[in-house]
Amino acid sequence: MADVVIVGGGPAGSTLGCYLSAAGVDNLILEQANHPRPHVGESMVTATTRIFNDIGFIPQMEREGFPHKYGASWHPINGARQFDIAFREFPQEGVNQDYTYHVDRSRFDHLLLRHAEDRGSKVVQGVSVRDVLMDDDGTACGVTAEIDGKSIDFDAKIVVDASGRHTLLGRKFGLKVNDPHFNQFAVHAWYEDVDRGEGESQDYIHIYFLPFKRGWAWQIPITDTVTSIGVVAEKEVFRTSKGDLEAYMDNLVESNPSLARRMAPATRVNELKQEGNYSYSMSRFSGPGYVLLGDAARFVDPIFSSGVSVAMHSAKFASGPIIEALRTGDVGEGAFDSYDEQLKKGVQNWYEFIKLYYRCLPIFTRFIQDPEHRLDLLRLLQGDVYDADGVPVLHAMREAIEVIENTEGHLLQSTLESVG
Amino acid sequence: MKEDLQKFVNGSLLRGSEQVDSNESLLERGVIDSVGLMQLIEFIEDRTGLRIPDQLLVPENFRSVDAMDEMIQNLRNP
């Protein structure tokens, strides 16, 4: 019997494994796939560097040669100019690099899982976890899994759901609440010969606004020659594709002149894939004997590259209460409340930001050019969302939007989108 | 500044279609949509180093080149 069984060997599960092993806690990671396996979500924020430092993973990131991400660039629909930010403008405490990374997730996730194993996690791949085991008083106490067609029980003192968008426990316990505002679809693939732009910004992430409901596109460097391109829009827009992903992709690419120009010389080098990005949250992130991490806890529109950061931070935040619960022997109701609170605050800030962003895009581009707000915005874009003293720029964005709403005849009123 | 603004409106915003005088209404010409407005704000802020507060983004201040110039004067001499 392991002290902790972790369902899922993506970034959340592997990171938790590293933290637990460092504290001498026996842990078992059960992964459904056999890594390497593909995954969407290829760009990161600099806040993640703190976690890489904690778990000693920077040398692997550097050795692997993942492209360094020094900043981000936004391209409005009219194609007139781009808005850049460079992470070095705002050095973060505890982050000794002025860049983060873009990654081929199949390689990154595989490396991180192997790292967890090196650090002491027991890892079994190719295992489908089917159900969670409960003791008589309703506390999770293990999982049932299927290996080679045989059903096997794994007992544990604590069960961690890091199953990503499978949301194993959230579905089992009926915790999943779909987001009332965001129901987007992404279509993406890798391309060669994308014109990535000039100078340092070639290796930035580029975000293109698209003239469709909650529409945007990403441009993410994967290697020297391969670039990931994805388009995102609400489901009602995606439906118009009628299953023809190629035509849909071309149509959305053409809708922003800057993106169309960048893509003109490009050739696609792998299959077009679609992802339902339905945003959701679990009504709670932990309960008696169990904890939910990363996408298994919450999923929001990936426009600010927050996914891996949330996954790895959730693992860090959960590790303390898990270690403490094992020490005291109390894994019951309330044992992981502090984790719930900490993660909720952070993901709520991301979510607020995303909602305000969509509510009025011009406010975002105004703020990014405004010396008064630029650094606060940068701090948020780098993933510093978990601080106790809150995120002041969100308040300022809210106020700016109120001015637009409440000033008669305001010229930006027509740009307001109904979001929440 | 007013001349530059006039040139910008006639050059970049109206792009070759019928030109306007400084007192002519831009609202009626339909050039002050959100894209045109953002371009104007950017032009004015870049040239003058001023920040136009959100409260001032109303039709009275952007109706014509004269109106924008007056807003800029007021921002310079509060």
mmCIF file of N, CA, C and O in Angstrom, chain A residues 78 80-81 83 362-363 365-367 369-371 400 403-404 407-412 414-415, chain B residues 27 32-35 37-39 41-42 45-46 51-60 62:
data_model
loop_
_atom_site.group_PDB
_atom_site.id
_atom_site.type_symbol
_atom_site.label_atom_id
_atom_site.label_comp_id
_atom_site.label_asym_id
_atom_site.label_seq_id
_atom_site.Cartn_x
_atom_site.Cartn_y
_atom_site.Cartn_z
ATOM 1 N N ASN A 78 -7.038 44.672 -36.833
ATOM 2 C CA ASN A 78 -6.763 45.530 -37.989
ATOM 3 C C ASN A 78 -5.357 45.357 -38.557
ATOM 4 O O ASN A 78 -5.029 45.894 -39.600
ATOM 5 N N ALA A 80 -2.569 46.546 -37.775
ATOM 6 C CA ALA A 80 -1.724 47.730 -37.873
ATOM 7 C C ALA A 80 -0.394 47.555 -37.133
ATOM 8 O O ALA A 80 0.656 47.898 -37.643
ATOM 9 N N ARG A 81 -0.438 47.047 -35.935
ATOM 10 C CA ARG A 81 0.806 46.910 -35.176
ATOM 11 C C ARG A 81 0.656 45.828 -34.133
ATOM 12 O O ARG A 81 -0.442 45.332 -33.869
ATOM 13 N N PHE A 83 1.576 44.490 -30.066
ATOM 14 C CA PHE A 83 1.909 44.948 -28.713
ATOM 15 C C PHE A 83 2.761 43.882 -28.046
ATOM 16 O O PHE A 83 2.317 42.752 -27.880
ATOM 17 N N PRO A 362 -10.222 46.383 -26.095
ATOM 18 C CA PRO A 362 -9.438 47.629 -26.148
ATOM 19 C C PRO A 362 -8.862 48.043 -24.784
ATOM 20 O O PRO A 362 -7.817 48.681 -24.736
ATOM 21 N N ILE A 363 -9.534 47.675 -23.701
ATOM 22 C CA ILE A 363 -8.995 48.003 -22.378
ATOM 23 C C ILE A 363 -7.655 47.301 -22.177
ATOM 24 O O ILE A 363 -6.693 47.872 -21.673
ATOM 25 N N THR A 365 -5.507 46.362 -24.529
ATOM 26 C CA THR A 365 -4.440 46.984 -25.326
ATOM 27 C C THR A 365 -4.106 48.378 -24.793
ATOM 28 O O THR A 365 -2.962 48.817 -24.879
ATOM 29 N N ARG A 366 -5.092 49.084 -24.209
ATOM 30 C CA ARG A 366 -4.789 50.381 -23.605
ATOM 31 C C ARG A 366 -3.907 50.205 -22.366
ATOM 32 O O ARG A 366 -2.942 50.936 -22.172
ATOM 33 N N PHE A 367 -4.264 49.220 -21.552
ATOM 34 C CA PHE A 367 -3.507 49.005 -20.316
ATOM 35 C C PHE A 367 -2.064 48.606 -20.603
ATOM 36 O O PHE A 367 -1.154 48.973 -19.881
ATOM 37 N N GLN A 369 -0.227 49.548 -22.905
ATOM 38 C CA GLN A 369 0.582 50.696 -23.331
ATOM 39 C C GLN A 369 0.673 51.766 -22.254
ATOM 40 O O GLN A 369 1.323 52.782 -22.442
ATOM 41 N N ASP A 370 -0.027 51.563 -21.147
ATOM 42 C CA ASP A 370 -0.127 52.604 -20.131
ATOM 43 C C ASP A 370 0.898 52.341 -19.020
ATOM 44 O O ASP A 370 0.820 51.325 -18.340
ATOM 45 N N PRO A 371 1.881 53.260 -18.857
ATOM 46 C CA PRO A 371 2.932 53.021 -17.857
ATOM 47 C C PRO A 371 2.364 52.741 -16.462
ATOM 48 O O PRO A 371 2.983 52.028 -15.666
ATOM 49 N N ALA A 400 -12.213 50.638 -15.229
ATOM 50 C CA ALA A 400 -12.180 51.193 -16.590
ATOM 51 C C ALA A 400 -13.417 50.741 -17.368
ATOM 52 O O ALA A 400 -14.011 51.516 -18.127
ATOM 53 N N VAL A 403 -16.473 52.704 -16.316
ATOM 54 C CA VAL A 403 -16.526 54.032 -16.939
ATOM 55 C C VAL A 403 -17.174 53.932 -18.322
ATOM 56 O O VAL A 403 -18.034 54.727 -18.683
ATOM 57 N N ILE A 404 -16.778 52.933 -19.080
ATOM 58 C CA ILE A 404 -17.346 52.753 -20.426
ATOM 59 C C ILE A 404 -18.844 52.482 -20.333
ATOM 60 O O ILE A 404 -19.648 53.052 -21.073
ATOM 61 N N THR A 407 -20.709 55.897 -18.914
ATOM 62 C CA THR A 407 -20.593 57.203 -19.555
ATOM 63 C C THR A 407 -21.486 57.210 -20.792
ATOM 64 O O THR A 407 -21.329 56.372 -21.683
ATOM 65 N N GLU A 408 -22.406 58.161 -20.823
ATOM 66 C CA GLU A 408 -23.355 58.187 -21.924
ATOM 67 C C GLU A 408 -22.640 58.380 -23.265
ATOM 68 O O GLU A 408 -21.793 59.257 -23.386
ATOM 69 N N GLY A 409 -22.967 57.569 -24.216
ATOM 70 C CA GLY A 409 -22.407 57.703 -25.567
ATOM 71 C C GLY A 409 -20.952 57.281 -25.689
ATOM 72 O O GLY A 409 -20.311 57.564 -26.705
ATOM 73 N N HIS A 410 -20.409 56.632 -24.658
ATOM 74 C CA HIS A 410 -18.988 56.268 -24.701
ATOM 75 C C HIS A 410 -18.661 55.498 -25.983
ATOM 76 O O HIS A 410 -19.386 54.577 -26.368
ATOM 77 N N LEU A 411 -17.574 55.899 -26.599
ATOM 78 C CA LEU A 411 -17.268 55.357 -27.930
ATOM 79 C C LEU A 411 -16.811 53.906 -27.917
ATOM 80 O O LEU A 411 -16.734 53.268 -28.968
ATOM 81 N N LEU A 412 -16.484 53.362 -26.742
ATOM 82 C CA LEU A 412 -16.091 51.952 -26.695
ATOM 83 C C LEU A 412 -17.243 51.035 -26.281
ATOM 84 O O LEU A 412 -17.060 49.826 -26.156
ATOM 85 N N SER A 414 -19.660 49.942 -27.905
ATOM 86 C CA SER A 414 -19.978 48.912 -28.905
ATOM 87 C C SER A 414 -19.012 47.731 -28.840
ATOM 88 O O SER A 414 -19.264 46.680 -29.400
ATOM 89 N N THR A 415 -17.879 47.921 -28.156
ATOM 90 C CA THR A 415 -16.905 46.821 -28.099
ATOM 91 C C THR A 415 -17.159 45.904 -26.916
ATOM 92 O O THR A 415 -16.510 44.876 -26.775
ATOM 93 N N LEU B 27 -17.990 61.604 -37.180
ATOM 94 C CA LEU B 27 -18.975 60.615 -36.718
ATOM 95 C C LEU B 27 -19.878 60.227 -37.885
ATOM 96 O O LEU B 27 -20.155 59.060 -38.117
ATOM 97 N N ILE B 32 -15.150 56.783 -36.894
ATOM 98 C CA ILE B 32 -14.869 56.594 -35.471
ATOM 99 C C ILE B 32 -15.544 55.309 -34.977
ATOM 100 O O ILE B 32 -16.394 55.330 -34.105
ATOM 101 N N ASP B 33 -15.196 54.188 -35.570
ATOM 102 C CA ASP B 33 -15.602 52.913 -34.966
ATOM 103 C C ASP B 33 -14.505 52.537 -33.969
ATOM 104 O O ASP B 33 -13.563 53.313 -33.767
ATOM 105 N N SER B 34 -14.595 51.366 -33.357
ATOM 106 C CA SER B 34 -13.637 51.077 -32.281
ATOM 107 C C SER B 34 -12.204 50.999 -32.812
ATOM 108 O O SER B 34 -11.267 51.427 -32.149
ATOM 109 N N VAL B 35 -12.055 50.494 -34.038
ATOM 110 C CA VAL B 35 -10.703 50.398 -34.598
ATOM 111 C C VAL B 35 -10.139 51.787 -34.872
ATOM 112 O O VAL B 35 -9.017 52.126 -34.485
ATOM 113 N N LEU B 37 -11.081 54.588 -33.554
ATOM 114 C CA LEU B 37 -10.889 55.287 -32.282
ATOM 115 C C LEU B 37 -9.566 54.882 -31.642
ATOM 116 O O LEU B 37 -8.791 55.727 -31.191
ATOM 117 N N MET B 38 -9.285 53.576 -31.624
ATOM 118 C CA MET B 38 -8.046 53.113 -30.998
ATOM 119 C C MET B 38 -6.829 53.672 -31.746
ATOM 120 O O MET B 38 -5.827 54.015 -31.138
ATOM 121 N N GLN B 39 -6.952 53.773 -33.064
ATOM 122 C CA GLN B 39 -5.831 54.328 -33.843
ATOM 123 C C GLN B 39 -5.618 55.801 -33.515
ATOM 124 O O GLN B 39 -4.488 56.264 -33.387
ATOM 125 N N ILE B 41 -6.514 57.349 -30.693
ATOM 126 C CA ILE B 41 -6.004 57.472 -29.322
ATOM 127 C C ILE B 41 -4.496 57.241 -29.327
ATOM 128 O O ILE B 41 -3.719 57.999 -28.746
ATOM 129 N N GLU B 42 -4.099 56.176 -30.020
ATOM 130 C CA GLU B 42 -2.685 55.825 -30.060
ATOM 131 C C GLU B 42 -1.866 56.957 -30.694
ATOM 132 O O GLU B 42 -0.804 57.320 -30.190
ATOM 133 N N GLU B 45 -1.775 59.963 -28.238
ATOM 134 C CA GLU B 45 -0.970 59.690 -27.036
ATOM 135 C C GLU B 45 0.518 59.582 -27.395
ATOM 136 O O GLU B 45 1.369 60.069 -26.662
ATOM 137 N N ASP B 46 0.816 58.942 -28.526
ATOM 138 C CA ASP B 46 2.223 58.826 -28.943
ATOM 139 C C ASP B 46 2.834 60.196 -29.223
ATOM 140 O O ASP B 46 3.957 60.483 -28.836
ATOM 141 N N ARG B 51 -2.008 61.064 -21.591
ATOM 142 C CA ARG B 51 -2.910 59.930 -21.490
ATOM 143 C C ARG B 51 -4.330 60.479 -21.572
ATOM 144 O O ARG B 51 -4.677 61.388 -20.818
ATOM 145 N N ILE B 52 -5.114 59.965 -22.468
ATOM 146 C CA ILE B 52 -6.501 60.407 -22.539
ATOM 147 C C ILE B 52 -7.307 59.532 -21.581
ATOM 148 O O ILE B 52 -7.387 58.316 -21.779
ATOM 149 N N PRO B 53 -7.857 60.133 -20.525
ATOM 150 C CA PRO B 53 -8.621 59.310 -19.572
ATOM 151 C C PRO B 53 -9.826 58.650 -20.252
ATOM 152 O O PRO B 53 -10.387 59.205 -21.207
ATOM 153 N N ASP B 54 -10.201 57.484 -19.771
ATOM 154 C CA ASP B 54 -11.318 56.746 -20.363
ATOM 155 C C ASP B 54 -12.602 57.580 -20.435
ATOM 156 O O ASP B 54 -13.394 57.443 -21.359
ATOM 157 N N GLN B 55 -12.778 58.449 -19.431
ATOM 158 C CA GLN B 55 -14.004 59.255 -19.369
ATOM 159 C C GLN B 55 -14.174 60.156 -20.590
ATOM 160 O O GLN B 55 -15.278 60.577 -20.910
ATOM 161 N N LEU B 56 -13.061 60.499 -21.231
ATOM 162 C CA LEU B 56 -13.131 61.463 -22.336
ATOM 163 C C LEU B 56 -13.385 60.817 -23.697
ATOM 164 O O LEU B 56 -13.460 61.509 -24.714
ATOM 165 N N LEU B 57 -13.508 59.495 -23.710
ATOM 166 C CA LEU B 57 -13.712 58.824 -25.007
ATOM 167 C C LEU B 57 -15.191 58.859 -25.386
ATOM 168 O O LEU B 57 -15.867 57.845 -25.433
ATOM 169 N N VAL B 58 -15.672 60.077 -25.620
ATOM 170 C CA VAL B 58 -17.093 60.277 -25.942
ATOM 171 C C VAL B 58 -17.201 61.055 -27.252
ATOM 172 O O VAL B 58 -16.232 61.697 -27.677
ATOM 173 N N PRO B 59 -18.371 61.010 -27.891
ATOM 174 C CA PRO B 59 -18.524 61.630 -29.217
ATOM 175 C C PRO B 59 -18.103 63.106 -29.261
ATOM 176 O O PRO B 59 -17.462 63.525 -30.226
ATOM 177 N N GLU B 60 -18.444 63.907 -28.218
ATOM 178 C CA GLU B 60 -18.119 65.336 -28.251
ATOM 179 C C GLU B 60 -16.641 65.575 -28.541
ATOM 180 O O GLU B 60 -16.270 66.522 -29.236
ATOM 181 N N PHE B 62 -14.447 63.554 -30.082
ATOM 182 C CA PHE B 62 -13.864 62.952 -31.290
ATOM 183 C C PHE B 62 -14.685 63.257 -32.549
ATOM 184 O O PHE B 62 -14.457 62.676 -33.590
#
